Short mmCIF file of C-alpha atoms in Angstrom, two decimals:
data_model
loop_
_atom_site.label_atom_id
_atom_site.label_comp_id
_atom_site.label_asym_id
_atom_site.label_seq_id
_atom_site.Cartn_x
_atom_site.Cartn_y
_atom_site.Cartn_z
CA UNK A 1 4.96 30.34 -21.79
CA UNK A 2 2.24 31.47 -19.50
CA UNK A 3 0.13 28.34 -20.97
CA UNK A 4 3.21 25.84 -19.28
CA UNK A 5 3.49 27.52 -16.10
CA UNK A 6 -0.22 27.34 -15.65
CA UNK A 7 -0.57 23.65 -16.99
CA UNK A 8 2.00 22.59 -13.94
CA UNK A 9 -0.18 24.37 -11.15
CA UNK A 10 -2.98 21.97 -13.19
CA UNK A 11 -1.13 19.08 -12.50
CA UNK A 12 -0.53 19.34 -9.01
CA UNK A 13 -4.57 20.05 -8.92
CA UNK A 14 -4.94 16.61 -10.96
CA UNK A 15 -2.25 14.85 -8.90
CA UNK A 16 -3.95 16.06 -5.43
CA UNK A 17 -7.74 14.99 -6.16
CA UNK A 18 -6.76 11.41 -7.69
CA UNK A 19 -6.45 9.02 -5.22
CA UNK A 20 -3.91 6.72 -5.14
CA UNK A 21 -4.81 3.87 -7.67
CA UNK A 22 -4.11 0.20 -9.21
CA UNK A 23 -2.42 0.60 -12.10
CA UNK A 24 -4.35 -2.17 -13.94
CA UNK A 25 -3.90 -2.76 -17.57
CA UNK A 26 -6.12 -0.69 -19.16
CA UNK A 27 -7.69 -0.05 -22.71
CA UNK A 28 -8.44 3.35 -22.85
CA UNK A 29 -10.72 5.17 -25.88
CA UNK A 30 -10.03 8.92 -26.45
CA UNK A 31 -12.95 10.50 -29.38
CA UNK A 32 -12.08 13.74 -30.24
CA UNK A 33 -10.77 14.93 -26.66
CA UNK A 34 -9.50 18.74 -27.17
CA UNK A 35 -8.14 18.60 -23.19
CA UNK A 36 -4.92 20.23 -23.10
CA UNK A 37 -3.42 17.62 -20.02
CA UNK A 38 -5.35 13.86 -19.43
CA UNK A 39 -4.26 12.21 -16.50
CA UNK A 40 -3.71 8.19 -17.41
CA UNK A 41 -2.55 6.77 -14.23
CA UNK A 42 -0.66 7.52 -10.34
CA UNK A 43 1.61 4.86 -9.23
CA UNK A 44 4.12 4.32 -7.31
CA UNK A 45 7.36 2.60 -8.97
CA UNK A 46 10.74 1.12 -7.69
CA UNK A 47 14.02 0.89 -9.23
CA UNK A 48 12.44 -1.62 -11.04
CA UNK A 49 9.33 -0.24 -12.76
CA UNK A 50 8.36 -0.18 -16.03
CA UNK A 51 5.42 1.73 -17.88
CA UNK A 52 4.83 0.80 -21.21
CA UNK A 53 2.12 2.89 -23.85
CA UNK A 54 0.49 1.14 -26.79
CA UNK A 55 -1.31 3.51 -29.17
CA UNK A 56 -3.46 3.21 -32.29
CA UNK A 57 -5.77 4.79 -34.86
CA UNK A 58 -4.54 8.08 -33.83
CA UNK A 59 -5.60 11.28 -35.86
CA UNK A 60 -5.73 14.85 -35.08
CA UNK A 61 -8.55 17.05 -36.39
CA UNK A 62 -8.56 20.97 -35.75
CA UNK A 63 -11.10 23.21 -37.41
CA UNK A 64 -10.36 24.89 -40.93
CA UNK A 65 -8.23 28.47 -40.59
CA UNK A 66 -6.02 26.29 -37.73
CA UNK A 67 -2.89 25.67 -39.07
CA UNK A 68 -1.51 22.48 -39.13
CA UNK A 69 -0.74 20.98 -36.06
CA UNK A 70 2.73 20.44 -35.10
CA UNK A 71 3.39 16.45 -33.88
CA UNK A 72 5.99 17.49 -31.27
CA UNK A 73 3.16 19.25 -29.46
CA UNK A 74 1.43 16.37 -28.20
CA UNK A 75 2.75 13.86 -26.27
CA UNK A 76 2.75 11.19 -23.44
CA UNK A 77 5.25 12.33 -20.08
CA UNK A 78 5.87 11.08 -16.25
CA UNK A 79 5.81 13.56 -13.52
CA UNK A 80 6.95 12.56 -9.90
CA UNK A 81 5.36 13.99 -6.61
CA UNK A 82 9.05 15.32 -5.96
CA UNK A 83 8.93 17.30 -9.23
CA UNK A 84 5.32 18.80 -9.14
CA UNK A 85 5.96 20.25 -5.38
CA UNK A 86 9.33 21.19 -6.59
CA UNK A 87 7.36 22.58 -9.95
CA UNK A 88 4.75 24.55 -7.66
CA UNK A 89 7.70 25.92 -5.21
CA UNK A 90 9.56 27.35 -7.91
CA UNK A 91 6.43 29.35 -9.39
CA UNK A 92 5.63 31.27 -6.39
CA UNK A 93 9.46 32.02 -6.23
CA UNK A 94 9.87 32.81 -9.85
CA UNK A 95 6.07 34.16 -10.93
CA UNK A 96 7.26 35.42 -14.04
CA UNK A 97 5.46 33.44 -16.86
CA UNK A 98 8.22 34.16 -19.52
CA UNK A 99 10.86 32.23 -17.80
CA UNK A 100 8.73 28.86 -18.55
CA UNK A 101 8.59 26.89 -22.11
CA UNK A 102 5.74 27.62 -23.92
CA UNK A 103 4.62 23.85 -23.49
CA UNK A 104 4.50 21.64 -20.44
CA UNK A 105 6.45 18.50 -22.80
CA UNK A 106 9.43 20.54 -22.91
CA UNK A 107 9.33 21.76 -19.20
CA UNK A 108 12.20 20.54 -17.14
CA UNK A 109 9.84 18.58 -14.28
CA UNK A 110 8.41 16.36 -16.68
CA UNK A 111 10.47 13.16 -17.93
CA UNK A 112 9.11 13.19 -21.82
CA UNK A 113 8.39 9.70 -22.79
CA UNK A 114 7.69 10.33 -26.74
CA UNK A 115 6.05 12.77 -28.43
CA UNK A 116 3.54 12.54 -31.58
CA UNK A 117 6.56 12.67 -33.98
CA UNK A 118 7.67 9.02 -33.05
CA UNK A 119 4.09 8.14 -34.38
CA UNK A 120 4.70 4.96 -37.07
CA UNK A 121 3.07 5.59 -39.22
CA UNK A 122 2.27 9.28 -38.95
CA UNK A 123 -1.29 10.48 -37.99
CA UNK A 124 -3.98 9.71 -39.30
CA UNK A 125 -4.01 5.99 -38.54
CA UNK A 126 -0.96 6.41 -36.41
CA UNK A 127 0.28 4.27 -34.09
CA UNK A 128 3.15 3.02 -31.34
CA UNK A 129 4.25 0.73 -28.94
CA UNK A 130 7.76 0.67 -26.81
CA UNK A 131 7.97 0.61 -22.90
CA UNK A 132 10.01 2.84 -20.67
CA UNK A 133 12.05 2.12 -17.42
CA UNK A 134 11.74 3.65 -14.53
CA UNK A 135 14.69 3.78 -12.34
CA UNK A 136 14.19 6.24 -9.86
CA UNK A 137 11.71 5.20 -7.33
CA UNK A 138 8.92 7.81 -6.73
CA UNK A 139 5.20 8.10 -7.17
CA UNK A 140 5.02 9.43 -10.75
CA UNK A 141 1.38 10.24 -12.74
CA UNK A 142 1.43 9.90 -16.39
CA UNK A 143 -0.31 12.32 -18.24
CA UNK A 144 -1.04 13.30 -22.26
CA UNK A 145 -0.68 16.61 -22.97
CA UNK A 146 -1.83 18.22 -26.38
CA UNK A 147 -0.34 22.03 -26.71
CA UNK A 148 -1.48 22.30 -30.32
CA UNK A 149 -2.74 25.84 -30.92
CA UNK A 150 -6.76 26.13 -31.35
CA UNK A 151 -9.09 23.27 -30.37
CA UNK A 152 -7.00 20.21 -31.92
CA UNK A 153 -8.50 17.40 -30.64
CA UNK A 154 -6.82 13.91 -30.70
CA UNK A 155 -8.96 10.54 -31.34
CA UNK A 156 -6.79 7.82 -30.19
CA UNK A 157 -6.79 4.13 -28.57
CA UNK A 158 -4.40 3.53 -25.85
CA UNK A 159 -3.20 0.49 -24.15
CA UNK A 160 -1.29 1.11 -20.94
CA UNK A 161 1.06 -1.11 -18.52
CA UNK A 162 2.32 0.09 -15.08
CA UNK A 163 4.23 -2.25 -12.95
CA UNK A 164 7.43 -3.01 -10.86
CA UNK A 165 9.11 -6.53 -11.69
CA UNK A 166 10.12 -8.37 -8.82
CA UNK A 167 13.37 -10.18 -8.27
CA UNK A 168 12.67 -13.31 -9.49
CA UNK A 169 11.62 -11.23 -12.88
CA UNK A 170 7.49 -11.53 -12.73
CA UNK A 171 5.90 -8.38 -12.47
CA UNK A 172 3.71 -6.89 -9.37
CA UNK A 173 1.01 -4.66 -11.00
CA UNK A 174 0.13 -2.70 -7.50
CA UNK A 175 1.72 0.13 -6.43
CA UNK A 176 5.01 0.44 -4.36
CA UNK A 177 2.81 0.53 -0.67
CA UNK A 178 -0.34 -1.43 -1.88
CA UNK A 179 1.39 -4.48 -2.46
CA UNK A 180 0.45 -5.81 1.25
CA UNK A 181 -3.26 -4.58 0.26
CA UNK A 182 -4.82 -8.52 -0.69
CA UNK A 183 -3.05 -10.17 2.42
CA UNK A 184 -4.38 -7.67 4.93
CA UNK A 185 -7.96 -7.55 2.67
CA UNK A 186 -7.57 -11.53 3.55
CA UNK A 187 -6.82 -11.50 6.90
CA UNK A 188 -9.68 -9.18 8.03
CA UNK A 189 -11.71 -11.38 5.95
CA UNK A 190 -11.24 -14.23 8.11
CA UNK A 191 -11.41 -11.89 11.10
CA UNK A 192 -15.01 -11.19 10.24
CA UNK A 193 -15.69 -15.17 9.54
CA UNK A 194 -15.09 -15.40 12.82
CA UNK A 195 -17.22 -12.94 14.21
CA UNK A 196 -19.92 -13.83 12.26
CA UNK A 197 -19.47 -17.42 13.36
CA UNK A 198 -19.40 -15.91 16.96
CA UNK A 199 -22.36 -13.59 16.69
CA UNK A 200 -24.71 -16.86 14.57
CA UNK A 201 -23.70 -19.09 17.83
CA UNK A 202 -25.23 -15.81 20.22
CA UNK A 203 -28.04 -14.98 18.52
CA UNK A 204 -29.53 -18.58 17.54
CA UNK A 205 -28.68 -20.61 19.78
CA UNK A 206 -27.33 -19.26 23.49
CA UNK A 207 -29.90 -16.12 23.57
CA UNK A 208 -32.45 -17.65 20.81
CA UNK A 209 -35.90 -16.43 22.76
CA UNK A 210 -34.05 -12.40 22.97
CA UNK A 211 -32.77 -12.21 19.65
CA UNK A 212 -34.97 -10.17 17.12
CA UNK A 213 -35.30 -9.25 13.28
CA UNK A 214 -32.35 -6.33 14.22
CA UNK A 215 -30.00 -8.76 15.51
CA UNK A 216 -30.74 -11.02 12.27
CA UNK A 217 -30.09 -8.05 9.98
CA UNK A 218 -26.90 -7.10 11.66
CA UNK A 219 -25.50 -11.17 10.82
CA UNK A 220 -26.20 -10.17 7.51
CA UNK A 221 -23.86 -7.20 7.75
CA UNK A 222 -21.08 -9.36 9.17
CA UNK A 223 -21.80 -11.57 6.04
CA UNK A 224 -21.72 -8.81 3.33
CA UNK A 225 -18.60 -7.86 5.15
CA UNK A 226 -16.92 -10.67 5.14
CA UNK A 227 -17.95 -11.79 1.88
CA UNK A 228 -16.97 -7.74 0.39
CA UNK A 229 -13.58 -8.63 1.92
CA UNK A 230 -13.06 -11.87 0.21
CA UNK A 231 -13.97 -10.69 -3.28
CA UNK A 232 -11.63 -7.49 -2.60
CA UNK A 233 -8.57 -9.98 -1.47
CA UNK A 234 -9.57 -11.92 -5.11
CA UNK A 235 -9.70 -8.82 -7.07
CA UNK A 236 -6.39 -7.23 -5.66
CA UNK A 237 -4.85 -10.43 -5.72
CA UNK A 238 -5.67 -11.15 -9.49
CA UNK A 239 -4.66 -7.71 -10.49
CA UNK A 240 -1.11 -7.69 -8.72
CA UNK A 241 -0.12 -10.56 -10.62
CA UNK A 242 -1.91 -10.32 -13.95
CA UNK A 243 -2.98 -6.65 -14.12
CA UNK A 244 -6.30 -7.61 -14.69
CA UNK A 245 -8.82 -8.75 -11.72
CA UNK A 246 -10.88 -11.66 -14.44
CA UNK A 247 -13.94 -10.99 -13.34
CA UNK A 248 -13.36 -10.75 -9.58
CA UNK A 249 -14.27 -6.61 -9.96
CA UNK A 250 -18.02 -7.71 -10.44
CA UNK A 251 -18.82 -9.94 -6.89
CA UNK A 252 -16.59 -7.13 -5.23
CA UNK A 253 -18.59 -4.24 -6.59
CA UNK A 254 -22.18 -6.00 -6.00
CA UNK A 255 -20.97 -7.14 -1.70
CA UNK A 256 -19.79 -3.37 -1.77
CA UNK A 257 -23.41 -2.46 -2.22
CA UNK A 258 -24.57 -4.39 -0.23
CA UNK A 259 -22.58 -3.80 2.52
CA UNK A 260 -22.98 0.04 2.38
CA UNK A 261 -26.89 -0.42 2.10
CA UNK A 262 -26.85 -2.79 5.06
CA UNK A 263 -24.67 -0.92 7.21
CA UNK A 264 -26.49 2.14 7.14
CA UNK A 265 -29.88 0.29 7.38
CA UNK A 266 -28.71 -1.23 10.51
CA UNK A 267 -27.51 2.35 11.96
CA UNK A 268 -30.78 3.83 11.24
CA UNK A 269 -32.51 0.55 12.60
CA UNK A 270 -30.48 0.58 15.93
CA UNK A 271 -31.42 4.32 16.45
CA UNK A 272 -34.98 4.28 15.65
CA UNK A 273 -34.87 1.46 18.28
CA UNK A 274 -36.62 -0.78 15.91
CA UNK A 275 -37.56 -4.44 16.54
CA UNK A 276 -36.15 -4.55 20.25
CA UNK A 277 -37.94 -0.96 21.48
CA UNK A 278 -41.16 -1.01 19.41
CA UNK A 279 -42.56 -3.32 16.28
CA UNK A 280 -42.96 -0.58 14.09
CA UNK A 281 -41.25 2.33 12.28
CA UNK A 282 -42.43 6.11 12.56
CA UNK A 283 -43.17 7.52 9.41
CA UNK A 284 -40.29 10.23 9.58
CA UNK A 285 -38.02 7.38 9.81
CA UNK A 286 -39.28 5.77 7.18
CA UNK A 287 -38.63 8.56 4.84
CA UNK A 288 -35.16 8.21 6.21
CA UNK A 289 -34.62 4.71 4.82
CA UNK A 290 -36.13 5.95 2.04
CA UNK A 291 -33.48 8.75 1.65
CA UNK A 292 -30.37 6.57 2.75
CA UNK A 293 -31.26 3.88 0.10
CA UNK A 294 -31.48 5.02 -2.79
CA UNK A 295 -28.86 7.67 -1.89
CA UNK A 296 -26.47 4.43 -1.48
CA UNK A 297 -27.32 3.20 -4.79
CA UNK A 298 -26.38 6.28 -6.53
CA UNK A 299 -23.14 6.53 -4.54
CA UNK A 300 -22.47 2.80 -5.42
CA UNK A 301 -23.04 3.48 -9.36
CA UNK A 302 -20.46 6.47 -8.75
CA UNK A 303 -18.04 3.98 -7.01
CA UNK A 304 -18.00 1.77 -9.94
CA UNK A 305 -17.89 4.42 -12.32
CA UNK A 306 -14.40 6.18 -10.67
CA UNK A 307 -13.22 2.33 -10.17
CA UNK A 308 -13.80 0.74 -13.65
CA UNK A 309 -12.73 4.27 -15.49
CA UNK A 310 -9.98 6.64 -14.15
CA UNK A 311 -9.09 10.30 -14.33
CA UNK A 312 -8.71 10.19 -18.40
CA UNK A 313 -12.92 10.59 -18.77
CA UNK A 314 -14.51 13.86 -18.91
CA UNK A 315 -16.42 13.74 -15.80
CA UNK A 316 -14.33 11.71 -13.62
CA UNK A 317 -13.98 14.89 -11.13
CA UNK A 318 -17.10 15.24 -10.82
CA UNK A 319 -18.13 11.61 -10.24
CA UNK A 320 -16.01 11.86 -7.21
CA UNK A 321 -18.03 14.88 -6.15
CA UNK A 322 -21.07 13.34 -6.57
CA UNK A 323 -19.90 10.27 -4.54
CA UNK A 324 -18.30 12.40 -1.66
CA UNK A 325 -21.71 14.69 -1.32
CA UNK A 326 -23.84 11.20 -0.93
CA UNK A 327 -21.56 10.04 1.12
CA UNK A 328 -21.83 13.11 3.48
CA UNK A 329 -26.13 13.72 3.39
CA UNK A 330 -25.86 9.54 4.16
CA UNK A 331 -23.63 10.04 7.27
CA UNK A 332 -25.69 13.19 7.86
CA UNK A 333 -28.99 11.48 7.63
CA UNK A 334 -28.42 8.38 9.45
CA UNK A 335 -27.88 10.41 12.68
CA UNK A 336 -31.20 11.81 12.99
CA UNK A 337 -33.11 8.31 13.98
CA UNK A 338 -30.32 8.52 17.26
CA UNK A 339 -30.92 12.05 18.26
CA UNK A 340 -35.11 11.81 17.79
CA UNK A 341 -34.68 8.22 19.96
CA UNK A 342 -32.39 10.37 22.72
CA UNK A 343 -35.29 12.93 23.02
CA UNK A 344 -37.87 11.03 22.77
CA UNK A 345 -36.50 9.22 25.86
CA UNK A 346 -35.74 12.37 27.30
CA UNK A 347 -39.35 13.28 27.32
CA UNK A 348 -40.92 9.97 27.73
CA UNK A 349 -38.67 9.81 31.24
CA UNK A 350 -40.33 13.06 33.02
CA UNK A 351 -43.53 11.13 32.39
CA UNK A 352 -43.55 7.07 32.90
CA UNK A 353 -41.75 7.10 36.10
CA UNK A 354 -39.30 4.12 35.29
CA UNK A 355 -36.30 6.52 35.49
CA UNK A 356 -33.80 3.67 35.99
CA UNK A 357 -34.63 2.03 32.95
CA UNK A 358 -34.56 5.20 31.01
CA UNK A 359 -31.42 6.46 32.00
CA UNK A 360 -29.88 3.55 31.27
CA UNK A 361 -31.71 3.36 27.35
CA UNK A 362 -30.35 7.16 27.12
CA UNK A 363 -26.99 6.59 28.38
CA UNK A 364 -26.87 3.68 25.67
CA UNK A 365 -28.07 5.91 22.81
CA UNK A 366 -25.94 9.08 23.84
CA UNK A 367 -22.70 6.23 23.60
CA UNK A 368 -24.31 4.80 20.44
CA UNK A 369 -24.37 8.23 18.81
CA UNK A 370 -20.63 9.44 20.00
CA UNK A 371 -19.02 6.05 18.45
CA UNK A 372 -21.22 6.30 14.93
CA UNK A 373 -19.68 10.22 14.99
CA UNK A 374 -16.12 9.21 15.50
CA UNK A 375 -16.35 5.91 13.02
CA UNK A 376 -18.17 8.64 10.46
CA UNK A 377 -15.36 10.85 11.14
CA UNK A 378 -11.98 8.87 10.97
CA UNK A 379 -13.51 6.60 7.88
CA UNK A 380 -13.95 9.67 5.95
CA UNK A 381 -11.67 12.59 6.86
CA UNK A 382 -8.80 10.72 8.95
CA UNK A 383 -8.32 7.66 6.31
CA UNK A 384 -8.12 10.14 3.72
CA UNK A 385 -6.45 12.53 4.93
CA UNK A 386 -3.78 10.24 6.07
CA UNK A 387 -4.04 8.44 2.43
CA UNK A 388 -2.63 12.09 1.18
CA UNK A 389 -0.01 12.87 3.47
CA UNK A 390 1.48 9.61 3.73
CA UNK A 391 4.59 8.58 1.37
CA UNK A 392 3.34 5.92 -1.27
CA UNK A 393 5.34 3.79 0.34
CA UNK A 394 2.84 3.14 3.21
CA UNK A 395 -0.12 3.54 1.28
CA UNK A 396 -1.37 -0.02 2.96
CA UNK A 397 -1.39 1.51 6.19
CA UNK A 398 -4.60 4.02 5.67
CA UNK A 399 -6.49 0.84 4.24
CA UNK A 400 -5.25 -1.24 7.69
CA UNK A 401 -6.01 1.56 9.95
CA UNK A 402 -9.80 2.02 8.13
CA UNK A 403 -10.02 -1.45 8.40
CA UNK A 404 -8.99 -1.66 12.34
CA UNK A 405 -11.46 1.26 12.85
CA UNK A 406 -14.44 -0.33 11.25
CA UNK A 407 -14.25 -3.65 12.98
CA UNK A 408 -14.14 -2.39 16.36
CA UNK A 409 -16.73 -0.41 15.66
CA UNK A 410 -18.60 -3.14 14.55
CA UNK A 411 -17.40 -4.89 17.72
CA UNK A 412 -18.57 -1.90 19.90
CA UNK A 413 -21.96 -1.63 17.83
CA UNK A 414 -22.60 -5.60 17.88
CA UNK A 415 -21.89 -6.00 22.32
CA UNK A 416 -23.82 -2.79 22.53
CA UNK A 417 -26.68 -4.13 20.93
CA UNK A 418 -26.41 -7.78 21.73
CA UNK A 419 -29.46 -10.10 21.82
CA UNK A 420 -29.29 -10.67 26.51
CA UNK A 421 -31.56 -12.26 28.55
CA UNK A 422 -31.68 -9.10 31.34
CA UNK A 423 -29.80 -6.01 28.87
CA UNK A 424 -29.90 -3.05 29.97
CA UNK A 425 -33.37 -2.16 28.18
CA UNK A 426 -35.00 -4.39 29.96
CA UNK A 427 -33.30 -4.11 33.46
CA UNK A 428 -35.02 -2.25 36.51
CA UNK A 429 -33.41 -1.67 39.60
CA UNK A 430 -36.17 -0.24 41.88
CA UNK A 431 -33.48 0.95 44.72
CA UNK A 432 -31.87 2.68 41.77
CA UNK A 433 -35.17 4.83 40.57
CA UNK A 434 -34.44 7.79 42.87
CA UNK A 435 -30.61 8.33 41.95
CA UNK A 436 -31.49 7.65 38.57
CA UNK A 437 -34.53 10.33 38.64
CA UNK A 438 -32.08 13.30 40.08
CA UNK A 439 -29.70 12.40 37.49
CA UNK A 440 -32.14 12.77 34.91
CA UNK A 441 -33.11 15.92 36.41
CA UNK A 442 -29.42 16.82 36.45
CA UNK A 443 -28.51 15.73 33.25
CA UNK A 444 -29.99 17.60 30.02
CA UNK A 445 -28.14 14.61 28.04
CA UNK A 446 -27.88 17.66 25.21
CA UNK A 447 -25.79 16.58 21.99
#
């Protein structure tokens, strides 16, 4: 009884970490998994959804002075989001473990799809296939759970289907709230096209003579972005109508690297002040690089890994940890090249006497490394955040709002930075140079 009670607080663990996912058709392979709950999928259903479970070569194997495991102890169920906060109220009101079944199939939260004895034929070899409807719209998680005594561990294949049917009768394969997720992935696509076009037309042709290998780089951000966006749209698309993205997951996956290596590259590259400042690199921000690269690739292989899998594996959990703590030392890391450039301007200004031009290079910088904070901080705390709280209805929203976010930072990063005859590196004001020295002397321009 204790075992149930503490298998529900599980769940609402589970439920919290996953994030809310594509319920793509999937072909799953479970060898010799002793888990007592796997989570399968999260999605979000109408009054029109449907989840259907194929299953084959299923045996159970315990170890020798077990007893035989009883079928009706392992089983497939659906949990809502209503009934796991409902599940988790009720056990800090009623704490007592004896008041809860002695397995989580039979608890009254769970909807209990089939069970082990509906196996045809009977394990070993066993096997099934039916769907189930689901007519009350929530965001439900479906789970195995195996409450045979000892280690039993199940070996098992499993085919499963998630998806709402439309009114016309064809089926959407994205979660109630991601459905508007490939037309807004489209529109931003074109969005960037755009700028990209825009930024192309700036840098080689209207300012040709001030544009340098930085402004060159940061086209081929716009490009990985654009092109990241396109494949995503594809991928989305292909999945919400055939539950499977043919192919599109690769191009999606690879622009995703690239984008992620490129956009940190150009952060670092923008506050070591390379190309438009000085030629060269320092060699402490050259270990940087060296740090953010390779730390991208490893988050990337994570990304894939959590994408092309799900929460059934082992080590999904900790595959998310892994990308989450990358992601952190990168955002961490790529904020050092800004501060060193701030004080090295600080000190280079008590020195060269051009205190116009360096204010101006430090007020630029100090801007530079307010807007990479905030974009760092609402693209990875905010989005998420809001991705938890918010019903699954509105699920799109947090990937709009990240999306809004990112391109006017990109926007605020690209006119910043902008290849200009007279920019405000290059400008000196000589009636300026004594208000600008006291307001250097004034201003520690401390982060």
């Amino acid at each position: 009884m204790e075992g149930s009670l503490r298998l529900l607080l599980l769940l609402v663990i589970l439920d919290s970490l996953m994030s809310p996912s594509m319920a793509e058709i999937k072909n799953l392979e479970i060898s010799d998994d002793s888990r007592q709950v796997i989570l399968f999928e999260n999605f979000g259903f109408n009054h029109r959804g449907t989840v259907t479970i194929a299953l084959s070569g299923v045996s159970i194997s315990s170890s020798a002075v077990a007893p035989a495991v009883d079928p009706s102890l392992l089983g497939f169920f659906l949990v809502s989001d209503e009934s796991l906060i409902q599940a988790a109220y009720d056990s800090q009101q009623n704490p007592n473990p004896s008041s809860y079944p002695d397995c989580v199939l039979r608890s009254p939260y769970v909807h209990l799809l089939f069970t082990f004895e509906n196996l045809s034929p009977p394990p070993p070899g066993g096997a099934f296939n039916n769907s189930f409807a689901v007519s009350h719209p929530d965001e439900y998680s479906l789970y195995f759970a195996n409450c045979g005594p000892g280690a039993a561990a199940v070996t098992m294949s499993v085919r499963t289907e998630t998806y709402n049917t439309r009114p016309d009768g064809s089926r959407d394969y994205l979660s109630v709230g991601k459905s508007p997720v490939p037309s807004l992935y489209t529109f931003f696509a074109v969005t960037y096209a755009v700028f990209l076009g825009a930024w192309i037309y700036l840098t080689l042709f209207q300012n040709r003579i001030s544009s340098h290998g930085i402004h060159y780089l940061m086209a081929g951000l716009l490009l990985s972005k654009a092109l990241y966006l396109v494949f995503a749209a594809e991928d989305q698309h292909y999945i919400r109508q055939t539950g499977t993205p043919h192919g599109w997951d690769i191009p999606f996956y690879l622009f995703q690297f690239l984008k992620g290596v490129l956009l940190f590259t150009v952060i670092v590259l923008i506050g070591t002040g390379w190309s438009f400042l000085k030629p060269f690199l320092q060699e402490r921000e050259k270990k940087v690089l060296m740090i953010v690269i390779p730390l991208q690739i490893i988050a990337n292989i994570a990304s894939v890994v959590i994408g092309e899998t799900g929460p059934f594996i082992r080590d999904w959990v900790t595959w998310n940890q892994v990308f989450l703590l990358i992601d952190i030392i990168c955002c961490c890391t790529v904020l050092f090249p800004i501060i060193w450039s701030i004080r090295s301007l600080r000190e280079t200004s008590k020195t060269d006497g051009k205190a116009a031009r360096n204010l101006m290079k430090l007020t630029l910088f100090r801007q530079f490394y307010i807007i990479v904070i905030g974009y760092l901080y609402f693209t990875r705390i905010v989005v998420y955040a809001s991705g938890t709280i918010t019903s699954y209805k509105y699920r799109w929203v947090s990937v709009a709002a990240e999306e809004t976010v990112s391109l006017l930072f990109y926007m605020f990063m690209f006119y910043m930075f902008r290849p200009v005859e007279r920019n405000q590196y290059f400008m000196l004001d000589e009636e300026e140079e004594e208000a600008a020295e006291l307001a250097l002397r004034e201003e520690e321009f401390e982060l």
